[in-house]
Amino acid sequence: MSHTNDNQEVMEKIVALCKRRGFVFQGSEIYGGFAGTYDFGPYGVALRKNVVDMWTQSMQDHDNIALLDSSIFTAGRVWEASGHVGGFSDPLVVCNHCHTKHRADHLLELVNVVADEKMTEAQINALFDKHRKKLKCPVCGKKDFGKVSAKNLLATANLGMFEEGDAQVYLRGETAQGIFINYKNVLESGLYSVPFGIAQVGKAFRNEISPRQFLFRKREFEQMEMQYFLHPKDALVEYEKWKKERLAYYDLLGIKKEKLRFKRHDNLVFYAKDAWDIQYEFPFGWNELEGLHYRGDYDLSQHQKFSGVDMSVYDEEMKQRYIPHVIETSVGVDRTMLMVLADAYHEDEMNGEKRVVLHFTPRMAPIKVAVFPLLRNKPNLVQKAREVYTALKKEFIRVQFDDNGNIGKRYRRQDEIGTPFCVTVDFDTIEKDDTVTVRDRDSGKQERVAVKELIIYLQSKIS
Ligand code: ATP
């Protein structure tokens, strides 16, 4: 992992830009903040929607993938069956000096020791003790930690509270379980048969020990998950296809190829047949963006066992019943947003002036086009610019009108939020030839385009 000061500085700049320009705010900020939560402002909402729409579209490109929206509150048995109640924990260790909470496996990673996810509390304590002398607190630098304890990640809430035993419920720790418990419902709706997938976007909650790195590790976050149900004989071929497709997908989001890579899991959980992560090189180092897992029939078998509902299907060829296997792809909306922001962030100089620019691909940009009258105190310019704005808005929806400050300042503002095109209505527009200037964010080049051709011109650039 590279943790240079430069990279930390980039991260701080991204966080500051997000706040300044209304992308992302610290949750409950006016009350001192609430760790692990963030609120999304106007451009953040737009960016988030683009991320979700692109992912949903990529799933809908497959005729055999169904969409689902399952509840956040779920019966407790769901999480017993899935193994989350018993085994979904992270190893907590506290620095005796500055009292900061850390994940023991993350501290071990810093000295190149990999802790197996399956380790018991005693095993991880033994491993931690073995390397204790090398382990420094990343916050205060002291080598003085307490014992490691396993902390369950499931967040709980109190609901109902009318009868005893009613009160505590789990908030879902992942969206996947909502898919498994609805697999039979979707199958029986008659629209799909194995092989088929179920895709869902929704909130998940985890008691993360040390929510850090901005949108990367939150306590309330959003996942985009797809579980693909298939016959075991097809699993390995399909797994490879999905790996390829998911990596290629990031090209559509405009992500730099050299910043993405596959990494196989060092240790597989006992039921997993294979597991790979797509990693992105965030400013704080290479880290998981998306998981691609071949989970065998573990999840459906567990729910069959705990619910008593038959999850098997009939194999016409083999004349026997079997429980479908599952391949899943799972990626966070928030981590994707952070990647898109980090990948787009750039500082350069244009026309002798320093600028901050977000090089979003047009599809990701929260605002597609900004429209300016050259001067705000000339009613005929303003009126014409309003007309252009209204026409563009019908077509592109995310269009902004801006008449505040000089044109240079307006360009800088749009560069900072990643608007790919700025259209200016000037005196030539109204007095001469009904053309406007279209300025390209990345090159700064300006072209004159006839107003009647403007929509077609922009469409060809944006789509
Ligand atoms: P990590 O090892 O980073 O904790 P994980 O392996 O527990 O992640 P999964 O359970 O596989 O993550 O979740 C799938 C995806 O959900 C991750 O790849 C990530 O994009 C997203 N995700 C998981 N936890 C968080 C979180 N706390 N905040 C934001 N996104 C998350």
PDB file of N, CA, C and O and ligand atoms in Angstrom, residues 84 88 90 103 105-106 117 153 173-174 206 208 211 214-225 265 277-278 287-293 328-336, ligand 1:
ATOM      1  N   HIS A  84     -24.449 -14.880   9.726  1.00  0.00           N
ATOM      2  CA  HIS A  84     -24.007 -13.564  10.199  1.00  0.00           C
ATOM      3  C   HIS A  84     -24.092 -13.424  11.726  1.00  0.00           C
ATOM      4  O   HIS A  84     -23.277 -12.735  12.324  1.00  0.00           O
ATOM      5  N   PHE A  88     -20.213 -13.269  11.697  1.00  0.00           N
ATOM      6  CA  PHE A  88     -19.914 -12.058  10.944  1.00  0.00           C
ATOM      7  C   PHE A  88     -19.253 -11.057  11.887  1.00  0.00           C
ATOM      8  O   PHE A  88     -19.910 -10.187  12.469  1.00  0.00           O
ATOM      9  N   ASP A  90     -15.529  -8.761  13.122  1.00  0.00           N
ATOM     10  CA  ASP A  90     -14.200  -8.228  12.828  1.00  0.00           C
ATOM     11  C   ASP A  90     -13.406  -8.217  14.123  1.00  0.00           C
ATOM     12  O   ASP A  90     -13.977  -8.010  15.203  1.00  0.00           O
ATOM     13  N   ARG A 103      -8.855  -2.381  13.505  1.00  0.00           N
ATOM     14  CA  ARG A 103      -9.083  -3.782  13.140  1.00  0.00           C
ATOM     15  C   ARG A 103      -7.737  -4.480  13.180  1.00  0.00           C
ATOM     16  O   ARG A 103      -6.784  -4.071  12.507  1.00  0.00           O
ATOM     17  N   ASP A 105      -6.780  -7.274  11.927  1.00  0.00           N
ATOM     18  CA  ASP A 105      -6.319  -7.812  10.627  1.00  0.00           C
ATOM     19  C   ASP A 105      -5.727  -6.700   9.762  1.00  0.00           C
ATOM     20  O   ASP A 105      -4.775  -6.926   9.027  1.00  0.00           O
ATOM     21  N   HIS A 106      -6.253  -5.475   9.877  1.00  0.00           N
ATOM     22  CA  HIS A 106      -5.706  -4.367   9.089  1.00  0.00           C
ATOM     23  C   HIS A 106      -4.317  -3.968   9.594  1.00  0.00           C
ATOM     24  O   HIS A 106      -3.439  -3.631   8.807  1.00  0.00           O
ATOM     25  N   GLU A 117      -9.850 -15.063   7.500  1.00  0.00           N
ATOM     26  CA  GLU A 117     -11.184 -14.617   7.953  1.00  0.00           C
ATOM     27  C   GLU A 117     -11.851 -15.608   8.911  1.00  0.00           C
ATOM     28  O   GLU A 117     -12.722 -15.263   9.677  1.00  0.00           O
ATOM     29  N   LEU A 153     -20.596  -7.654  13.424  1.00  0.00           N
ATOM     30  CA  LEU A 153     -20.793  -6.475  12.572  1.00  0.00           C
ATOM     31  C   LEU A 153     -22.257  -6.103  12.372  1.00  0.00           C
ATOM     32  O   LEU A 153     -22.566  -5.039  11.848  1.00  0.00           O
ATOM     33  N   GLY A 173     -27.077  -6.656   6.977  1.00  0.00           N
ATOM     34  CA  GLY A 173     -25.635  -6.453   6.864  1.00  0.00           C
ATOM     35  C   GLY A 173     -25.173  -6.514   5.425  1.00  0.00           C
ATOM     36  O   GLY A 173     -24.043  -6.154   5.093  1.00  0.00           O
ATOM     37  N   GLU A 174     -26.054  -7.007   4.563  1.00  0.00           N
ATOM     38  CA  GLU A 174     -25.775  -7.050   3.114  1.00  0.00           C
ATOM     39  C   GLU A 174     -27.118  -7.219   2.418  1.00  0.00           C
ATOM     40  O   GLU A 174     -28.083  -7.691   3.017  1.00  0.00           O
ATOM     41  N   ARG A 206     -23.395  -1.847   8.858  1.00  0.00           N
ATOM     42  CA  ARG A 206     -22.408  -2.659   9.565  1.00  0.00           C
ATOM     43  C   ARG A 206     -21.780  -1.852  10.680  1.00  0.00           C
ATOM     44  O   ARG A 206     -21.465  -0.680  10.500  1.00  0.00           O
ATOM     45  N   GLU A 208     -18.968  -1.143  11.686  1.00  0.00           N
ATOM     46  CA  GLU A 208     -17.542  -1.131  11.341  1.00  0.00           C
ATOM     47  C   GLU A 208     -16.746  -0.611  12.536  1.00  0.00           C
ATOM     48  O   GLU A 208     -17.121   0.400  13.138  1.00  0.00           O
ATOM     49  N   PRO A 211     -14.653   3.137  11.025  1.00  0.00           N
ATOM     50  CA  PRO A 211     -15.091   3.682   9.741  1.00  0.00           C
ATOM     51  C   PRO A 211     -14.129   4.790   9.325  1.00  0.00           C
ATOM     52  O   PRO A 211     -13.927   5.743  10.082  1.00  0.00           O
ATOM     53  N   PHE A 214     -13.248   8.239   4.375  1.00  0.00           N
ATOM     54  CA  PHE A 214     -14.356   8.924   3.711  1.00  0.00           C
ATOM     55  C   PHE A 214     -15.431   7.925   3.289  1.00  0.00           C
ATOM     56  O   PHE A 214     -15.914   7.166   4.129  1.00  0.00           O
ATOM     57  N   LEU A 215     -15.771   7.864   2.011  1.00  0.00           N
ATOM     58  CA  LEU A 215     -16.883   7.011   1.590  1.00  0.00           C
ATOM     59  C   LEU A 215     -16.485   5.539   1.524  1.00  0.00           C
ATOM     60  O   LEU A 215     -17.329   4.679   1.272  1.00  0.00           O
ATOM     61  N   PHE A 216     -15.214   5.242   1.748  1.00  0.00           N
ATOM     62  CA  PHE A 216     -14.748   3.869   1.547  1.00  0.00           C
ATOM     63  C   PHE A 216     -15.343   2.906   2.572  1.00  0.00           C
ATOM     64  O   PHE A 216     -15.772   1.817   2.228  1.00  0.00           O
ATOM     65  N   ARG A 217     -15.330   3.297   3.819  1.00  0.00           N
ATOM     66  CA  ARG A 217     -15.838   2.405   4.867  1.00  0.00           C
ATOM     67  C   ARG A 217     -16.809   3.165   5.742  1.00  0.00           C
ATOM     68  O   ARG A 217     -16.428   3.947   6.600  1.00  0.00           O
ATOM     69  N   LYS A 218     -18.104   2.945   5.489  1.00  0.00           N
ATOM     70  CA  LYS A 218     -19.144   3.638   6.225  1.00  0.00           C
ATOM     71  C   LYS A 218     -19.903   2.643   7.093  1.00  0.00           C
ATOM     72  O   LYS A 218     -19.773   1.432   6.914  1.00  0.00           O
ATOM     73  N   ARG A 219     -20.697   3.146   8.003  1.00  0.00           N
ATOM     74  CA  ARG A 219     -21.532   2.228   8.793  1.00  0.00           C
ATOM     75  C   ARG A 219     -22.892   2.033   8.131  1.00  0.00           C
ATOM     76  O   ARG A 219     -23.540   1.014   8.313  1.00  0.00           O
ATOM     77  N   GLU A 220     -23.319   3.042   7.407  1.00  0.00           N
ATOM     78  CA  GLU A 220     -24.541   2.911   6.604  1.00  0.00           C
ATOM     79  C   GLU A 220     -24.093   3.147   5.172  1.00  0.00           C
ATOM     80  O   GLU A 220     -23.559   4.217   4.865  1.00  0.00           O
ATOM     81  N   PHE A 221     -24.255   2.158   4.332  1.00  0.00           N
ATOM     82  CA  PHE A 221     -23.775   2.313   2.960  1.00  0.00           C
ATOM     83  C   PHE A 221     -24.739   1.623   2.008  1.00  0.00           C
ATOM     84  O   PHE A 221     -25.745   1.052   2.436  1.00  0.00           O
ATOM     85  N   GLU A 222     -24.439   1.718   0.723  1.00  0.00           N
ATOM     86  CA  GLU A 222     -25.370   1.126  -0.238  1.00  0.00           C
ATOM     87  C   GLU A 222     -24.629   0.105  -1.092  1.00  0.00           C
ATOM     88  O   GLU A 222     -23.493   0.353  -1.501  1.00  0.00           O
ATOM     89  N   GLN A 223     -25.273  -1.016  -1.328  1.00  0.00           N
ATOM     90  CA  GLN A 223     -24.659  -2.060  -2.152  1.00  0.00           C
ATOM     91  C   GLN A 223     -25.438  -2.259  -3.440  1.00  0.00           C
ATOM     92  O   GLN A 223     -26.648  -2.026  -3.509  1.00  0.00           O
ATOM     93  N   MET A 224     -24.708  -2.723  -4.454  1.00  0.00           N
ATOM     94  CA  MET A 224     -25.341  -3.146  -5.712  1.00  0.00           C
ATOM     95  C   MET A 224     -24.888  -4.602  -5.876  1.00  0.00           C
ATOM     96  O   MET A 224     -23.700  -4.858  -6.066  1.00  0.00           O
ATOM     97  N   GLU A 225     -25.831  -5.501  -5.716  1.00  0.00           N
ATOM     98  CA  GLU A 225     -25.448  -6.918  -5.728  1.00  0.00           C
ATOM     99  C   GLU A 225     -26.299  -7.690  -6.725  1.00  0.00           C
ATOM    100  O   GLU A 225     -27.481  -7.416  -6.901  1.00  0.00           O
ATOM    101  N   HIS A 265      -8.707 -13.906  -3.364  1.00  0.00           N
ATOM    102  CA  HIS A 265      -8.699 -13.942  -1.899  1.00  0.00           C
ATOM    103  C   HIS A 265      -7.622 -14.894  -1.418  1.00  0.00           C
ATOM    104  O   HIS A 265      -7.476 -16.000  -1.957  1.00  0.00           O
ATOM    105  N   ASP A 277     -11.424 -10.246  -5.901  1.00  0.00           N
ATOM    106  CA  ASP A 277     -11.868  -8.857  -5.754  1.00  0.00           C
ATOM    107  C   ASP A 277     -11.384  -8.074  -6.953  1.00  0.00           C
ATOM    108  O   ASP A 277     -10.294  -8.334  -7.465  1.00  0.00           O
ATOM    109  N   ILE A 278     -12.186  -7.088  -7.369  1.00  0.00           N
ATOM    110  CA  ILE A 278     -11.650  -6.075  -8.269  1.00  0.00           C
ATOM    111  C   ILE A 278     -11.164  -4.981  -7.335  1.00  0.00           C
ATOM    112  O   ILE A 278     -11.930  -4.488  -6.499  1.00  0.00           O
ATOM    113  N   ASN A 287      -7.251  -1.196  -2.904  1.00  0.00           N
ATOM    114  CA  ASN A 287      -8.260  -1.729  -1.985  1.00  0.00           C
ATOM    115  C   ASN A 287      -9.459  -2.283  -2.742  1.00  0.00           C
ATOM    116  O   ASN A 287      -9.727  -1.878  -3.867  1.00  0.00           O
ATOM    117  N   GLU A 288     -10.202  -3.130  -2.040  1.00  0.00           N
ATOM    118  CA  GLU A 288     -11.369  -3.769  -2.671  1.00  0.00           C
ATOM    119  C   GLU A 288     -12.425  -2.757  -3.100  1.00  0.00           C
ATOM    120  O   GLU A 288     -12.842  -1.910  -2.319  1.00  0.00           O
ATOM    121  N   LEU A 289     -12.831  -2.908  -4.356  1.00  0.00           N
ATOM    122  CA  LEU A 289     -13.951  -2.133  -4.871  1.00  0.00           C
ATOM    123  C   LEU A 289     -15.171  -3.045  -4.978  1.00  0.00           C
ATOM    124  O   LEU A 289     -16.274  -2.707  -4.571  1.00  0.00           O
ATOM    125  N   GLU A 290     -14.942  -4.216  -5.554  1.00  0.00           N
ATOM    126  CA  GLU A 290     -16.041  -5.145  -5.837  1.00  0.00           C
ATOM    127  C   GLU A 290     -15.587  -6.572  -5.558  1.00  0.00           C
ATOM    128  O   GLU A 290     -14.424  -6.915  -5.790  1.00  0.00           O
ATOM    129  N   GLY A 291     -16.502  -7.381  -5.064  1.00  0.00           N
ATOM    130  CA  GLY A 291     -16.185  -8.796  -4.852  1.00  0.00           C
ATOM    131  C   GLY A 291     -16.921  -9.653  -5.864  1.00  0.00           C
ATOM    132  O   GLY A 291     -18.087  -9.388  -6.176  1.00  0.00           O
ATOM    133  N   LEU A 292     -16.230 -10.659  -6.390  1.00  0.00           N
ATOM    134  CA  LEU A 292     -16.874 -11.636  -7.288  1.00  0.00           C
ATOM    135  C   LEU A 292     -16.657 -13.008  -6.674  1.00  0.00           C
ATOM    136  O   LEU A 292     -15.512 -13.454  -6.563  1.00  0.00           O
ATOM    137  N   HIS A 293     -17.752 -13.605  -6.245  1.00  0.00           N
ATOM    138  CA  HIS A 293     -17.613 -14.822  -5.457  1.00  0.00           C
ATOM    139  C   HIS A 293     -18.403 -15.971  -6.060  1.00  0.00           C
ATOM    140  O   HIS A 293     -19.548 -15.777  -6.484  1.00  0.00           O
ATOM    141  N   GLU A 328     -21.834 -14.440  -7.396  1.00  0.00           N
ATOM    142  CA  GLU A 328     -22.319 -13.098  -7.060  1.00  0.00           C
ATOM    143  C   GLU A 328     -21.301 -12.033  -7.422  1.00  0.00           C
ATOM    144  O   GLU A 328     -20.098 -12.263  -7.421  1.00  0.00           O
ATOM    145  N   THR A 329     -21.846 -10.869  -7.769  1.00  0.00           N
ATOM    146  CA  THR A 329     -20.989  -9.697  -7.869  1.00  0.00           C
ATOM    147  C   THR A 329     -21.565  -8.684  -6.887  1.00  0.00           C
ATOM    148  O   THR A 329     -22.774  -8.503  -6.813  1.00  0.00           O
ATOM    149  N   SER A 330     -20.675  -8.072  -6.123  1.00  0.00           N
ATOM    150  CA  SER A 330     -21.128  -7.191  -5.068  1.00  0.00           C
ATOM    151  C   SER A 330     -20.234  -5.962  -4.996  1.00  0.00           C
ATOM    152  O   SER A 330     -19.031  -6.077  -4.798  1.00  0.00           O
ATOM    153  N   VAL A 331     -20.847  -4.805  -5.172  1.00  0.00           N
ATOM    154  CA  VAL A 331     -20.043  -3.574  -5.170  1.00  0.00           C
ATOM    155  C   VAL A 331     -20.800  -2.468  -4.453  1.00  0.00           C
ATOM    156  O   VAL A 331     -22.033  -2.416  -4.500  1.00  0.00           O
ATOM    157  N   GLY A 332     -20.060  -1.603  -3.770  1.00  0.00           N
ATOM    158  CA  GLY A 332     -20.685  -0.511  -3.039  1.00  0.00           C
ATOM    159  C   GLY A 332     -20.904   0.708  -3.922  1.00  0.00           C
ATOM    160  O   GLY A 332     -20.042   1.054  -4.725  1.00  0.00           O
ATOM    161  N   VAL A 333     -22.052   1.361  -3.744  1.00  0.00           N
ATOM    162  CA  VAL A 333     -22.317   2.622  -4.456  1.00  0.00           C
ATOM    163  C   VAL A 333     -21.305   3.670  -3.972  1.00  0.00           C
ATOM    164  O   VAL A 333     -20.722   4.411  -4.762  1.00  0.00           O
ATOM    165  N   ASP A 334     -21.088   3.691  -2.642  1.00  0.00           N
ATOM    166  CA  ASP A 334     -20.220   4.720  -2.063  1.00  0.00           C
ATOM    167  C   ASP A 334     -18.769   4.544  -2.497  1.00  0.00           C
ATOM    168  O   ASP A 334     -18.082   5.511  -2.806  1.00  0.00           O
ATOM    169  N   ARG A 335     -18.315   3.285  -2.501  1.00  0.00           N
ATOM    170  CA  ARG A 335     -16.932   3.044  -2.950  1.00  0.00           C
ATOM    171  C   ARG A 335     -16.788   3.388  -4.424  1.00  0.00           C
ATOM    172  O   ARG A 335     -15.756   3.906  -4.850  1.00  0.00           O
ATOM    173  N   THR A 336     -17.824   3.105  -5.205  1.00  0.00           N
ATOM    174  CA  THR A 336     -17.770   3.458  -6.628  1.00  0.00           C
ATOM    175  C   THR A 336     -17.691   4.973  -6.771  1.00  0.00           C
ATOM    176  O   THR A 336     -16.910   5.494  -7.569  1.00  0.00           O
TER     177      THR A 336
HETATM  178  P1  ATP B   1     -13.921  -5.061   3.356  1.00  0.00           P
HETATM  179  O1  ATP B   1     -13.001  -6.242   3.344  1.00  0.00           O
HETATM  180  O2  ATP B   1     -13.357  -3.834   2.710  1.00  0.00           O
HETATM  181  O3  ATP B   1     -14.519  -4.795   4.717  1.00  0.00           O
HETATM  182  P2  ATP B   1     -15.960  -6.838   2.569  1.00  0.00           P
HETATM  183  O4  ATP B   1     -15.158  -7.914   1.911  1.00  0.00           O
HETATM  184  O5  ATP B   1     -16.485  -7.048   3.925  1.00  0.00           O
HETATM  185  O6  ATP B   1     -15.166  -5.439   2.454  1.00  0.00           O
HETATM  186  P3  ATP B   1     -18.321  -7.422   1.143  1.00  0.00           P
HETATM  187  O7  ATP B   1     -19.015  -7.975   2.313  1.00  0.00           O
HETATM  188  O8  ATP B   1     -17.815  -8.378   0.110  1.00  0.00           O
HETATM  189  O9  ATP B   1     -17.143  -6.466   1.610  1.00  0.00           O
HETATM  190  O10 ATP B   1     -19.240  -6.314   0.479  1.00  0.00           O
HETATM  191  C1  ATP B   1     -19.310  -6.112  -0.911  1.00  0.00           C
HETATM  192  C2  ATP B   1     -19.017  -4.674  -1.294  1.00  0.00           C
HETATM  193  O11 ATP B   1     -19.769  -3.759  -0.503  1.00  0.00           O
HETATM  194  C3  ATP B   1     -17.564  -4.273  -1.093  1.00  0.00           C
HETATM  195  O12 ATP B   1     -16.775  -4.681  -2.172  1.00  0.00           O
HETATM  196  C4  ATP B   1     -17.689  -2.773  -1.004  1.00  0.00           C
HETATM  197  O13 ATP B   1     -17.734  -2.183  -2.285  1.00  0.00           O
HETATM  198  C5  ATP B   1     -19.015  -2.578  -0.314  1.00  0.00           C
HETATM  199  N1  ATP B   1     -18.807  -2.353   1.137  1.00  0.00           N
HETATM  200  C6  ATP B   1     -18.636  -3.290   2.090  1.00  0.00           C
HETATM  201  N2  ATP B   1     -18.498  -2.724   3.300  1.00  0.00           N
HETATM  202  C7  ATP B   1     -18.604  -1.382   3.111  1.00  0.00           C
HETATM  203  C8  ATP B   1     -18.566  -0.253   3.991  1.00  0.00           C
HETATM  204  N3  ATP B   1     -18.418  -0.397   5.303  1.00  0.00           N
HETATM  205  N4  ATP B   1     -18.701   0.980   3.446  1.00  0.00           N
HETATM  206  C9  ATP B   1     -18.869   1.153   2.109  1.00  0.00           C
HETATM  207  N5  ATP B   1     -18.922   0.121   1.245  1.00  0.00           N
HETATM  208  C10 ATP B   1     -18.798  -1.132   1.726  1.00  0.00           C
END
